Short mmCIF file of C-alpha atoms and ligand atoms in Angstrom, two decimals:
data_model
loop_
_atom_site.label_atom_id
_atom_site.label_comp_id
_atom_site.label_asym_id
_atom_site.label_seq_id
_atom_site.Cartn_x
_atom_site.Cartn_y
_atom_site.Cartn_z
CA MET A 24 1.53 3.76 -25.14
CA GLY A 25 -2.02 4.42 -24.11
CA ILE A 26 -2.74 1.15 -22.28
CA ILE A 27 -3.02 2.34 -18.69
CA LEU A 28 -3.36 0.67 -15.30
CA ARG A 29 -6.72 1.58 -13.77
CA SER A 30 -6.74 -0.59 -10.65
CA ALA A 31 -5.64 -3.81 -8.96
CA GLY A 32 -6.97 -6.40 -6.52
CA LYS A 33 -5.76 -9.44 -4.64
CA ALA A 34 -7.13 -12.50 -2.84
CA LEU A 35 -5.47 -14.99 -0.53
CA PRO A 36 -6.34 -18.27 1.18
CA GLU A 37 -7.18 -17.89 4.86
CA LYS A 38 -4.78 -20.49 6.18
CA ILE A 39 -1.34 -19.22 7.21
CA LEU A 40 1.59 -21.67 7.35
CA THR A 41 4.45 -20.25 9.44
CA ASN A 42 8.10 -21.27 9.30
CA ASP A 43 7.77 -22.76 12.78
CA GLU A 44 4.89 -24.96 11.61
CA LEU A 45 6.98 -26.05 8.59
CA ALA A 46 9.79 -27.00 10.98
CA THR A 47 7.46 -29.61 12.51
CA ILE A 48 7.11 -31.31 9.08
CA ILE A 49 10.67 -31.07 7.68
CA ASP A 50 14.19 -30.55 9.03
CA THR A 51 14.40 -26.75 8.92
CA SER A 52 14.03 -23.70 11.17
CA ASP A 53 12.49 -20.24 11.17
CA GLU A 54 15.99 -18.80 11.44
CA TRP A 55 17.30 -20.71 8.36
CA ILE A 56 14.31 -19.85 6.18
CA LYS A 57 14.29 -16.16 7.14
CA SER A 58 18.03 -15.72 6.71
CA HIS A 59 18.13 -17.56 3.34
CA THR A 60 14.90 -16.21 1.81
CA GLY A 61 13.31 -13.40 3.87
CA ILE A 62 10.10 -15.45 4.15
CA SER A 63 8.26 -15.80 7.50
CA GLU A 64 4.97 -17.36 6.44
CA ARG A 65 2.86 -18.20 3.40
CA ARG A 66 -0.84 -18.82 2.64
CA ILE A 67 -2.06 -22.31 1.76
CA ALA A 68 -5.34 -23.14 -0.02
CA LYS A 69 -7.70 -25.84 1.23
CA ASP A 70 -7.81 -29.18 -0.62
CA ASP A 71 -11.06 -28.28 -2.41
CA GLU A 72 -10.06 -24.72 -3.37
CA ARG A 73 -9.04 -23.92 -6.94
CA ALA A 74 -7.03 -21.15 -8.58
CA SER A 75 -10.22 -19.57 -9.94
CA ASP A 76 -11.67 -19.15 -6.41
CA PHE A 77 -8.97 -16.58 -5.68
CA ALA A 78 -8.67 -15.22 -9.22
CA VAL A 79 -12.37 -14.33 -9.27
CA LYS A 80 -12.06 -12.46 -5.97
CA ALA A 81 -8.92 -10.62 -7.11
CA CYS A 82 -10.66 -9.53 -10.34
CA GLU A 83 -13.81 -8.49 -8.46
CA GLU A 84 -11.68 -6.30 -6.23
CA ALA A 85 -9.90 -4.79 -9.27
CA LEU A 86 -13.29 -3.99 -10.84
CA LYS A 87 -14.57 -2.50 -7.57
CA ASN A 88 -11.45 -0.37 -7.19
CA ALA A 89 -11.68 0.91 -10.77
CA ASN A 90 -15.14 2.19 -9.88
CA ASN A 91 -13.93 3.92 -6.72
CA PRO A 92 -12.42 7.32 -7.66
CA GLU A 93 -10.22 7.06 -4.53
CA LYS A 94 -8.62 3.82 -5.73
CA ASP A 95 -8.71 4.37 -9.49
CA LEU A 96 -5.20 5.13 -10.74
CA GLY A 97 -6.61 6.02 -14.17
CA LYS A 98 -8.26 9.21 -12.91
CA SER A 99 -10.15 9.90 -16.11
CA SER A 100 -12.39 12.92 -16.03
CA PRO A 101 -15.30 12.37 -15.80
CA HIS A 102 -14.70 9.12 -13.91
CA LYS A 103 -15.42 6.14 -16.17
CA VAL A 104 -17.45 3.33 -14.60
CA VAL A 105 -16.43 -0.16 -15.76
CA ARG A 106 -19.07 -2.91 -15.71
CA PRO A 107 -18.26 -6.63 -16.07
CA GLU A 108 -19.79 -6.62 -19.57
CA ASP A 109 -17.39 -3.83 -20.61
CA ILE A 110 -14.41 -6.19 -20.22
CA ASP A 111 -13.17 -7.35 -23.65
CA LEU A 112 -10.36 -9.66 -22.57
CA ILE A 113 -9.41 -11.87 -19.61
CA ILE A 114 -5.97 -13.47 -19.39
CA VAL A 115 -5.06 -15.71 -16.47
CA SER A 116 -1.38 -16.45 -15.94
CA THR A 117 -1.13 -19.74 -14.05
CA ALA A 118 0.97 -22.87 -13.73
CA THR A 119 -1.71 -24.43 -11.51
CA PRO A 120 -4.96 -24.17 -13.50
CA ASP A 121 -8.32 -25.43 -12.21
CA PHE A 122 -8.37 -28.34 -14.66
CA PRO A 123 -5.40 -30.46 -15.81
CA CYS A 124 -6.08 -29.82 -19.52
CA LEU A 125 -9.44 -28.24 -20.46
CA PRO A 126 -10.88 -25.63 -20.25
CA ALA A 127 -8.76 -22.60 -19.40
CA THR A 128 -9.22 -21.18 -15.89
CA ALA A 129 -9.93 -17.81 -17.53
CA CYS A 130 -13.21 -19.27 -18.86
CA VAL A 131 -14.35 -19.92 -15.27
CA LEU A 132 -13.57 -16.28 -14.48
CA GLN A 133 -15.51 -15.09 -17.52
CA ARG A 134 -18.59 -16.96 -16.26
CA GLU A 135 -18.26 -16.07 -12.58
CA LEU A 136 -17.53 -12.39 -13.20
CA GLY A 137 -20.31 -12.02 -15.77
CA CYS A 138 -17.86 -10.69 -18.37
CA THR A 139 -20.14 -11.88 -21.15
CA ASN A 140 -18.29 -9.98 -23.90
CA ALA A 141 -14.75 -11.02 -23.00
CA ALA A 142 -12.42 -13.38 -24.85
CA ALA A 143 -10.65 -15.48 -22.23
CA PHE A 144 -7.59 -17.74 -22.12
CA ASP A 145 -4.73 -18.88 -19.87
CA LEU A 146 -1.03 -18.36 -20.36
CA ASN A 147 1.84 -20.22 -18.70
CA ALA A 148 5.30 -18.68 -18.58
CA ALA A 149 5.79 -19.76 -14.94
CA CYS A 150 6.81 -16.93 -12.59
CA SER A 151 7.40 -14.56 -15.53
CA GLY A 152 3.82 -15.22 -16.63
CA PHE A 153 2.18 -12.06 -15.37
CA LEU A 154 4.53 -9.78 -17.35
CA TYR A 155 4.17 -12.02 -20.41
CA ALA A 156 0.39 -11.73 -20.01
CA MET A 157 0.61 -7.93 -19.70
CA ASP A 158 2.55 -7.71 -22.95
CA VAL A 159 0.05 -10.00 -24.72
CA ALA A 160 -2.88 -8.01 -23.30
CA CYS A 161 -1.44 -4.65 -24.41
CA GLY A 162 -0.82 -6.07 -27.90
CA LEU A 163 -4.33 -7.48 -28.24
CA MET A 164 -5.94 -4.31 -26.87
CA GLU A 165 -4.18 -2.22 -29.51
CA ARG A 166 -4.85 -4.69 -32.32
CA HIS A 167 -8.57 -5.15 -31.56
CA ASN A 168 -9.14 -1.68 -30.12
CA TYR A 169 -10.36 -3.37 -26.90
CA LYS A 170 -11.42 -0.95 -24.18
CA TYR A 171 -10.80 -2.96 -21.02
CA ALA A 172 -8.89 -6.10 -20.00
CA LEU A 173 -8.45 -8.03 -16.77
CA VAL A 174 -5.02 -9.64 -16.38
CA CYS A 175 -4.65 -11.98 -13.47
CA GLY A 176 -1.95 -14.15 -11.88
CA ALA A 177 -3.42 -17.06 -9.92
CA GLU A 178 -1.28 -19.77 -8.37
CA LEU A 179 -1.84 -22.57 -5.88
CA LEU A 180 1.76 -23.76 -5.67
CA SER A 181 1.03 -25.71 -2.49
CA LYS A 182 -0.66 -28.28 -4.76
CA ILE A 183 2.55 -28.96 -6.74
CA VAL A 184 5.17 -28.53 -4.01
CA ASP A 185 7.02 -31.61 -2.75
CA TRP A 186 6.42 -31.18 0.97
CA GLN A 187 9.32 -33.56 1.73
CA ASP A 188 11.87 -31.39 -0.13
CA ARG A 189 13.13 -28.77 2.30
CA GLY A 190 15.20 -27.09 -0.42
CA SER A 191 12.09 -25.96 -2.28
CA CYS A 192 8.88 -26.34 -0.25
CA ILE A 193 9.85 -23.50 2.09
CA LEU A 194 9.75 -21.00 -0.77
CA PHE A 195 6.26 -21.17 -2.20
CA GLY A 196 2.77 -19.94 -1.31
CA ASP A 197 -0.71 -19.51 -2.80
CA GLY A 198 -2.58 -16.39 -3.90
CA SER A 199 -3.92 -14.28 -6.72
CA GLY A 200 -3.54 -10.72 -7.96
CA ALA A 201 -5.28 -8.94 -10.84
CA VAL A 202 -5.14 -5.64 -12.71
CA LEU A 203 -7.65 -3.82 -14.86
CA LEU A 204 -6.23 -2.19 -17.99
CA GLU A 205 -7.81 0.56 -20.06
CA ASN A 206 -7.06 1.46 -23.67
CA GLU A 207 -7.22 5.28 -23.68
CA GLN A 208 -7.76 5.48 -27.42
CA ALA A 209 -10.59 2.90 -27.45
CA VAL A 210 -12.50 4.65 -24.64
CA GLY A 211 -12.12 8.03 -26.38
CA GLU A 212 -9.61 9.56 -23.96
CA LYS A 213 -6.69 11.70 -25.03
CA ILE A 214 -3.61 9.48 -25.21
CA THR A 215 -1.32 10.40 -22.31
CA GLU A 216 2.26 9.57 -21.42
CA ARG A 217 0.92 7.02 -18.94
CA GLY A 218 0.74 3.27 -19.32
CA PHE A 219 2.95 0.36 -20.26
CA THR A 220 5.71 1.14 -22.71
CA SER A 221 8.74 -1.09 -23.13
CA PHE A 222 8.47 -4.84 -22.62
CA ILE A 223 11.25 -7.44 -22.66
CA LEU A 224 10.51 -11.17 -22.98
CA GLY A 225 13.05 -14.00 -23.06
CA THR A 226 13.53 -17.74 -22.65
CA ASP A 227 16.51 -20.07 -22.31
CA GLY A 228 15.12 -23.55 -22.84
CA THR A 229 18.45 -25.16 -21.95
CA GLY A 230 17.39 -24.44 -18.36
CA VAL A 231 14.23 -26.57 -18.49
CA SER A 232 15.60 -29.06 -15.96
CA ALA A 233 16.67 -26.40 -13.43
CA LEU A 234 13.04 -26.02 -12.28
CA TYR A 235 10.23 -28.26 -13.45
CA GLY A 236 7.24 -30.35 -12.44
CA GLY A 237 8.42 -33.98 -12.38
CA GLU A 238 6.57 -37.15 -13.40
CA ASP A 239 4.82 -37.04 -10.03
CA GLY A 240 3.64 -33.47 -10.80
CA LYS A 241 5.78 -32.06 -7.98
CA ILE A 242 8.39 -29.28 -8.25
CA LYS A 243 12.04 -30.30 -8.72
CA MET A 244 14.57 -27.51 -8.44
CA ASP A 245 18.32 -26.91 -8.58
CA GLY A 246 18.27 -24.01 -6.13
CA ARG A 247 21.81 -22.80 -6.74
CA ALA A 248 21.43 -22.81 -10.55
CA VAL A 249 18.14 -20.91 -10.34
CA TYR A 250 19.61 -18.44 -7.87
CA ASN A 251 22.58 -17.61 -10.11
CA PHE A 252 20.40 -17.29 -13.20
CA ALA A 253 17.87 -15.12 -11.36
CA VAL A 254 20.36 -12.55 -10.06
CA GLY A 255 22.02 -12.13 -13.47
CA ILE A 256 18.89 -11.97 -15.60
CA MET A 257 16.92 -9.64 -13.32
CA ALA A 258 19.83 -7.20 -13.07
CA LYS A 259 20.27 -7.30 -16.85
CA THR A 260 16.54 -6.90 -17.57
CA LEU A 261 16.25 -3.86 -15.27
CA MET A 262 19.35 -2.23 -16.77
CA ASP A 263 18.31 -2.99 -20.37
CA LEU A 264 14.87 -1.44 -19.76
CA MET A 265 16.33 1.73 -18.27
CA GLU A 266 18.77 2.03 -21.15
CA LYS A 267 15.98 1.46 -23.68
CA GLU A 268 14.07 4.49 -22.37
CA ASN A 269 17.12 6.44 -21.33
CA LEU A 270 16.07 6.45 -17.66
CA SER A 271 18.39 7.11 -14.75
CA VAL A 272 17.82 5.56 -11.32
CA ASP A 273 16.47 8.95 -10.18
CA ASP A 274 13.72 8.78 -12.84
CA VAL A 275 12.37 5.52 -11.35
CA ASP A 276 10.16 5.40 -8.25
CA TYR A 277 10.15 1.63 -7.73
CA PHE A 278 11.73 -1.54 -9.07
CA LEU A 279 9.06 -4.23 -8.73
CA CYS A 280 10.52 -7.68 -9.32
CA HIS A 281 9.28 -11.24 -8.97
CA GLN A 282 9.17 -11.90 -5.23
CA ALA A 283 11.14 -15.16 -5.18
CA ASN A 284 13.68 -14.60 -2.45
CA GLU A 285 14.84 -11.45 -0.63
CA ARG A 286 18.48 -12.39 -1.20
CA ILE A 287 17.94 -12.65 -4.96
CA LEU A 288 16.20 -9.25 -5.05
CA LYS A 289 18.95 -7.55 -3.05
CA ALA A 290 21.76 -9.19 -5.04
CA ALA A 291 20.13 -8.25 -8.38
CA GLY A 292 19.65 -4.68 -7.15
CA LYS A 293 23.27 -4.47 -6.06
CA ARG A 294 24.51 -5.82 -9.39
CA ALA A 295 22.43 -3.23 -11.27
CA LYS A 296 23.60 -0.53 -8.80
CA LEU A 297 20.08 0.33 -7.66
CA PRO A 298 19.27 1.96 -4.31
CA GLU A 299 17.84 -0.63 -1.89
CA GLU A 300 14.96 1.62 -0.82
CA LYS A 301 13.50 1.57 -4.35
CA ILE A 302 13.46 -2.25 -4.58
CA ILE A 303 10.10 -3.53 -3.38
CA LEU A 304 10.23 -6.44 -0.91
CA ASN A 305 6.81 -7.97 -0.33
CA LEU A 306 7.34 -11.67 0.34
CA ALA A 307 7.73 -12.03 4.11
CA ASN A 308 4.05 -12.94 4.58
CA TYR A 309 3.35 -14.64 1.25
CA GLY A 310 6.48 -16.45 0.03
CA ASN A 311 6.92 -16.92 -3.69
CA THR A 312 3.44 -16.90 -5.26
CA SER A 313 4.87 -17.19 -8.78
CA SER A 314 3.03 -15.06 -11.34
CA ALA A 315 0.60 -13.78 -8.70
CA CYS A 316 3.16 -11.85 -6.69
CA ILE A 317 3.58 -8.81 -8.96
CA PRO A 318 -0.17 -7.99 -9.22
CA MET A 319 -0.60 -8.81 -5.51
CA THR A 320 2.12 -6.29 -4.71
CA LEU A 321 0.61 -3.69 -7.04
CA SER A 322 -2.71 -4.14 -5.24
CA SER A 323 -1.20 -3.63 -1.77
CA TYR A 324 0.91 -0.65 -2.83
CA ILE A 325 -1.96 1.11 -4.61
CA LYS A 326 -4.27 0.43 -1.67
CA ASP A 327 -2.01 2.22 0.83
CA LYS A 328 -1.04 4.90 -1.71
CA ARG A 329 2.65 4.00 -1.90
CA ILE A 330 1.94 3.73 -5.65
CA LYS A 331 0.18 6.87 -6.90
CA PRO A 332 -0.50 8.58 -10.21
CA GLY A 333 2.61 10.10 -11.82
CA MET A 334 5.10 7.37 -10.91
CA THR A 335 7.52 5.29 -13.01
CA ILE A 336 7.88 1.60 -12.13
CA VAL A 337 10.32 -0.84 -13.72
CA PHE A 338 9.40 -4.53 -13.51
CA ALA A 339 11.43 -7.72 -13.90
CA ALA A 340 10.65 -11.40 -13.38
CA PHE A 341 12.22 -14.80 -13.98
CA GLY A 342 10.91 -18.32 -13.68
CA ALA A 343 10.86 -21.92 -14.82
CA GLY A 344 11.67 -22.41 -18.48
CA LEU A 345 13.91 -20.66 -17.84
CA THR A 346 11.93 -17.54 -18.74
CA TRP A 347 12.31 -13.86 -17.96
CA ALA A 348 10.39 -10.66 -18.61
CA GLY A 349 10.43 -6.96 -17.89
CA ALA A 350 8.26 -3.88 -18.38
CA ILE A 351 8.05 -0.15 -17.71
CA LEU A 352 4.86 1.43 -16.37
CA ARG A 353 4.00 5.07 -15.86
CA THR A 354 1.00 5.42 -13.56
N1 LIG B 10 16.40 -25.68 6.08
C1 LIG B 10 17.63 -25.94 6.55
N2 LIG B 10 18.66 -26.25 5.77
C2 LIG B 10 18.45 -26.30 4.45
C3 LIG B 10 17.18 -26.02 3.88
C4 LIG B 10 16.14 -25.71 4.76
N3 LIG B 10 14.89 -25.44 4.32
N4 LIG B 10 17.27 -26.14 2.54
C5 LIG B 10 18.55 -26.46 2.26
N5 LIG B 10 19.25 -26.57 3.42
C6 LIG B 10 20.67 -26.92 3.60
C7 LIG B 10 21.21 -27.75 2.47
O1 LIG B 10 20.92 -29.12 2.68
C8 LIG B 10 22.70 -27.47 2.56
O2 LIG B 10 23.26 -28.24 3.59
P1 LIG B 10 24.70 -28.94 3.41
O3 LIG B 10 25.64 -27.78 3.23
O4 LIG B 10 24.85 -29.68 4.67
O5 LIG B 10 24.57 -29.77 2.19
C9 LIG B 10 22.74 -26.01 3.02
O6 LIG B 10 21.43 -25.72 3.60
C10 LIG B 10 23.01 -25.03 1.92
O7 LIG B 10 22.19 -25.40 0.81
P2 LIG B 10 22.12 -24.55 -0.49
O8 LIG B 10 21.20 -25.21 -1.45
O9 LIG B 10 23.52 -24.22 -0.96
O10 LIG B 10 21.46 -23.24 0.11
P3 LIG B 10 21.34 -21.86 -0.57
O11 LIG B 10 22.10 -20.86 0.21
O12 LIG B 10 21.60 -21.94 -2.03
O13 LIG B 10 19.78 -21.54 -0.38
C11 LIG B 10 17.76 -21.61 -1.68
C12 LIG B 10 18.83 -22.42 -0.93
C13 LIG B 10 16.75 -22.56 -2.28
C14 LIG B 10 17.08 -20.69 -0.68
C15 LIG B 10 18.45 -20.74 -2.78
O14 LIG B 10 19.29 -21.57 -3.55
C16 LIG B 10 17.47 -20.08 -3.68
O15 LIG B 10 16.72 -19.21 -3.28
N6 LIG B 10 17.44 -20.44 -4.98
C17 LIG B 10 16.50 -19.88 -5.93
C18 LIG B 10 15.20 -20.64 -5.83
C19 LIG B 10 14.03 -19.89 -6.43
O16 LIG B 10 13.89 -18.72 -6.32
N7 LIG B 10 13.14 -20.67 -7.06
C20 LIG B 10 11.93 -20.16 -7.60
C21 LIG B 10 12.18 -19.51 -8.90
S1 LIG B 10 10.75 -18.78 -9.57
#
C-alpha cells in the first residue's frame, strides 16, 4: 500500500512487419496468423538498435507525463514535479539486454536519463518479468523509503526469433514500456487506498524446455504446451487475486494480462468467468512484446484516458521458465 502509479510511457521501432510481408518469408498467411493469434503486424528494430534505445525513450515519456498534470495519474496536490535526479531506482525487465553479460541495460538508462542518484539493475523472468519487477520495486521502495522508481520492460525479440520457424516467429515483436512509481510515505503524502497491493509470483521449472533460447540463441517453443499452461495459470492467477482481496468481477475495471495471443486471453477469461469487455486486448499491432507489453498497454490506455484515477486493475502474466505473476493496482 502506498506505492502508486504516477505515469507511463512507451517507445517502438519505426519499422512495421505485416503478416503479408511475413508470408513472403515463411509458409503462412495473414488469415492463419490473425485467426490463431489476433496479431496483424509487429514492430521490428534495426540491426544496430538496442533495447536501451527504446527503454530510454519510454522512461523519458513516463517522466514527462508525470510532470504533466493532465497525464499524471498520481494527482498529488500540489502537483509534484519529478526530476531525473529524484529517481532512486531503475529496474529493467528484459530477456534481450544490450550486452550479452555485462553491464545491466538499466545502467545505460541511468546514464542516458541522468538519474544520477538511482540504483539500477536488470531482471529476467521472461514475459512475467514486468510484474516481477513491479513487486521487487515496491519492496525496495518500502524497505529503503525510496521516493521514486522507474520500472521498464524492454524487449527486442526479433533478435532471438528463429525466422525460419513459422510456429513461433509470427508471434513476437519489439518495443518498450515504462512506469514511474511514487512512494506516498517517502514523499510526505498521506497514504491513500491507491497503489499496488497484492502480488503473486510463481515458477514451474519443469517447464524450462517448453520455451527457451537454444544453443544458437534462438527461441524454441512447444506452442501447444505453452498454450495450455498459459490459459490455466492466467485464469488461476486472476481468480486467486480477486479472492485474496475479496473482489467481485464488478469491482474490477480491467483485467490486463500478458499480450501473448488473443485466443489465450479469451480462453483464460472464459475459464475465470470474466466479461470479455473487461479483458484488454492490445496486441493486433504489436504482437507479443514479452515483458514490455503490460507497461506499453498502460501507457496507451492512460494516454487516451481509458485508464483514469479511481480504477481497479487486475494483472496476470506468464512466460518462459515457466513463470507467472499477478498484481492488483488501484489508480
Ligand atoms: N502459418 C500456417 N500454419 C501454421 C503456422 C503458421 N504460422 N504455424 C503452425 N502452423 C500449422 C502447423 O504446422 C499445424 O499443421 P499440421 O496440422 O499440418 O501439422 C497446424 O498449423 C496447427 O498447429 P498447432 O501448433 O496445433 O497450432 P495451434 O492452434 O496450437 O496454434 C500457436 C499455434 C503457436 C499460435 C499456439 O499454440 C500458441 O499461441 N501457443 C502459445 C505460444 C505463446 O504464447 N508463446 C509465448 C509465451 S510468452
